[in-house]
Amino acid sequence: KAAARRVMEGYKRNDAEAVIACFPSFFMESDELNRDAWVKEIEYNVKDMSDYIFSYTIEKAEKPSSQDRERFMEDFHYFGGDAFDENKLQDVRVVWVIYKGNIPGVWPSRGARLVMIKYEGRWYWWPDTINR
């Protein structure tokens, strides 16, 4: 939950660098990722969300379904390539967040699903929505 709070605080403060720092290095350094385009997308999303988010609540953290975990593992291997070591993956959690906006009449509250991974002893955010 603390790692999910780091992500959400980055969004709330309009701090794209803090949000980007939440991704594991094997993802950000991946040959399969157009890093410049990804960073621009994150910067845009962070700016957009920081204008909106008033508050958020971490609802729960749970183990992913076996189907989701299998898909995550495929993505870790795809993006991580040789840099991803399955033995260094210690945990995967799905964290549910409810956030409230400060713009009247626009989304009084919304939910988000954050995928968090514990890799080499540290929790990271996994970009569950990336297309490959």
Coordinates of C-alpha atoms in Angstrom, one line a residue:
K1 CA 0.0 0.0 0.0
A2 CA 2.9 2.4 0.7
A3 CA 4.1 2.0 -2.9
A4 CA 0.7 2.7 -4.2
R5 CA 0.6 5.8 -2.1
R6 CA 3.9 6.9 -3.7
V7 CA 2.3 6.6 -7.1
M8 CA -0.9 8.4 -6.1
E9 CA 1.1 11.2 -4.3
G10 CA 3.1 11.7 -7.5
Y11 CA -0.1 12.1 -9.5
K12 CA -1.6 14.4 -6.9
R13 CA 1.5 16.7 -6.8
N14 CA 2.0 16.7 -10.6
D15 CA 5.4 15.0 -10.1
A16 CA 5.9 12.9 -13.2
E17 CA 9.5 12.1 -12.2
A18 CA 8.2 10.6 -8.9
V19 CA 5.7 8.4 -10.8
I20 CA 8.3 7.3 -13.3
A21 CA 10.6 6.3 -10.4
C22 CA 7.9 3.9 -9.3
F23 CA 8.5 1.7 -12.4
P24 CA 11.1 -1.1 -12.2
S25 CA 14.3 -0.5 -14.2
F26 CA 13.9 -3.7 -16.3
F27 CA 10.8 -2.0 -17.7
M28 CA 12.1 1.5 -18.2
E29 CA 15.3 0.1 -19.9
S30 CA 13.4 -2.4 -22.0
D31 CA 14.2 -2.6 -25.7
E32 CA 10.5 -3.3 -26.2
L33 CA 9.5 0.1 -24.8
N34 CA 9.5 3.4 -26.7
R35 CA 10.8 5.2 -23.7
D36 CA 10.5 8.7 -25.0
A37 CA 6.8 8.1 -26.0
W38 CA 6.1 6.4 -22.7
V39 CA 7.6 9.2 -20.6
K40 CA 5.6 11.8 -22.5
E41 CA 2.4 9.8 -22.0
I42 CA 3.1 9.5 -18.2
E43 CA 3.9 13.3 -18.1
Y44 CA 0.6 14.1 -19.8
N45 CA -1.4 11.7 -17.6
V46 CA 0.2 13.0 -14.4
K47 CA -0.6 16.6 -15.4
D48 CA -4.1 15.7 -16.3
M49 CA -4.7 13.8 -13.1
S50 CA -3.0 16.3 -10.8
D51 CA -5.6 18.9 -12.0
Y52 CA -8.3 16.5 -10.9
I53 CA -7.4 14.5 -7.9
F54 CA -8.5 16.0 -4.6
S55 CA -8.1 12.9 -2.4
Y56 CA -7.7 9.2 -2.6
T57 CA -8.1 6.1 -0.5
I58 CA -6.3 2.8 -0.8
E59 CA -9.1 0.3 -0.5
K60 CA -7.4 -3.0 -0.5
A61 CA -4.4 -5.0 -1.7
E62 CA -4.9 -8.6 -2.9
K63 CA -3.2 -11.3 -4.7
P64 CA -4.0 -11.3 -8.4
S65 CA -6.1 -14.1 -9.9
S66 CA -4.1 -16.9 -11.5
Q67 CA -5.1 -15.7 -14.9
D68 CA -3.9 -12.2 -14.2
R69 CA -0.7 -13.4 -12.6
E70 CA 0.1 -15.5 -15.7
R71 CA -0.5 -12.5 -18.0
F72 CA 1.7 -10.4 -15.7
M73 CA 4.5 -12.9 -15.9
E74 CA 4.3 -13.0 -19.7
D75 CA 4.6 -9.1 -19.7
F76 CA 7.5 -9.2 -17.2
H77 CA 9.4 -11.6 -19.5
Y78 CA 8.4 -9.7 -22.6
F79 CA 9.5 -6.3 -21.4
G80 CA 12.3 -7.4 -19.1
G81 CA 13.9 -9.8 -21.5
D82 CA 17.2 -11.0 -20.1
A83 CA 17.2 -8.2 -17.5
F84 CA 14.1 -9.8 -15.8
D85 CA 15.0 -12.5 -13.3
E86 CA 11.9 -14.4 -12.1
N87 CA 13.8 -15.5 -9.0
K88 CA 14.0 -11.8 -7.9
L89 CA 10.2 -11.4 -8.1
Q90 CA 9.0 -11.8 -4.5
D91 CA 5.3 -10.7 -4.7
V92 CA 2.6 -9.3 -6.9
R93 CA -0.4 -7.4 -5.6
V94 CA -3.4 -5.7 -7.1
V95 CA -4.1 -2.5 -5.2
W96 CA -7.5 -0.9 -5.5
V97 CA -7.6 2.9 -5.1
I98 CA -10.7 5.2 -5.0
Y99 CA -9.9 8.8 -5.8
K100 CA -12.1 11.9 -5.6
G101 CA -12.0 14.9 -7.9
N102 CA -12.1 18.6 -7.2
I103 CA -13.9 19.6 -10.4
P104 CA -17.7 19.9 -9.8
G105 CA -19.8 17.7 -12.0
V106 CA -16.9 15.7 -13.3
W107 CA -16.4 12.1 -11.9
P108 CA -17.2 12.7 -8.2
S109 CA -15.2 9.5 -7.6
R110 CA -13.4 6.9 -9.6
G111 CA -11.6 3.7 -9.0
A112 CA -8.2 2.5 -10.2
R113 CA -6.4 -0.8 -10.2
L114 CA -2.7 -0.6 -9.6
V115 CA -0.5 -3.6 -10.1
M116 CA 2.4 -3.5 -7.7
I117 CA 5.4 -5.9 -7.8
K118 CA 8.0 -6.6 -5.2
Y119 CA 11.2 -7.1 -7.1
E120 CA 14.7 -7.3 -5.5
G121 CA 13.2 -6.3 -2.2
R122 CA 11.5 -3.1 -3.4
W123 CA 7.9 -2.4 -4.4
Y124 CA 7.3 -1.0 -7.9
W125 CA 4.3 -0.1 -10.0
W126 CA 3.7 -2.2 -13.0
P127 CA 2.0 -0.5 -16.0
D128 CA -0.8 -3.0 -16.4
T129 CA -2.5 -1.0 -19.2
I130 CA 0.5 -0.9 -21.6
N131 CA -0.1 -2.3 -25.0
R132 CA 2.5 -4.6 -26.6

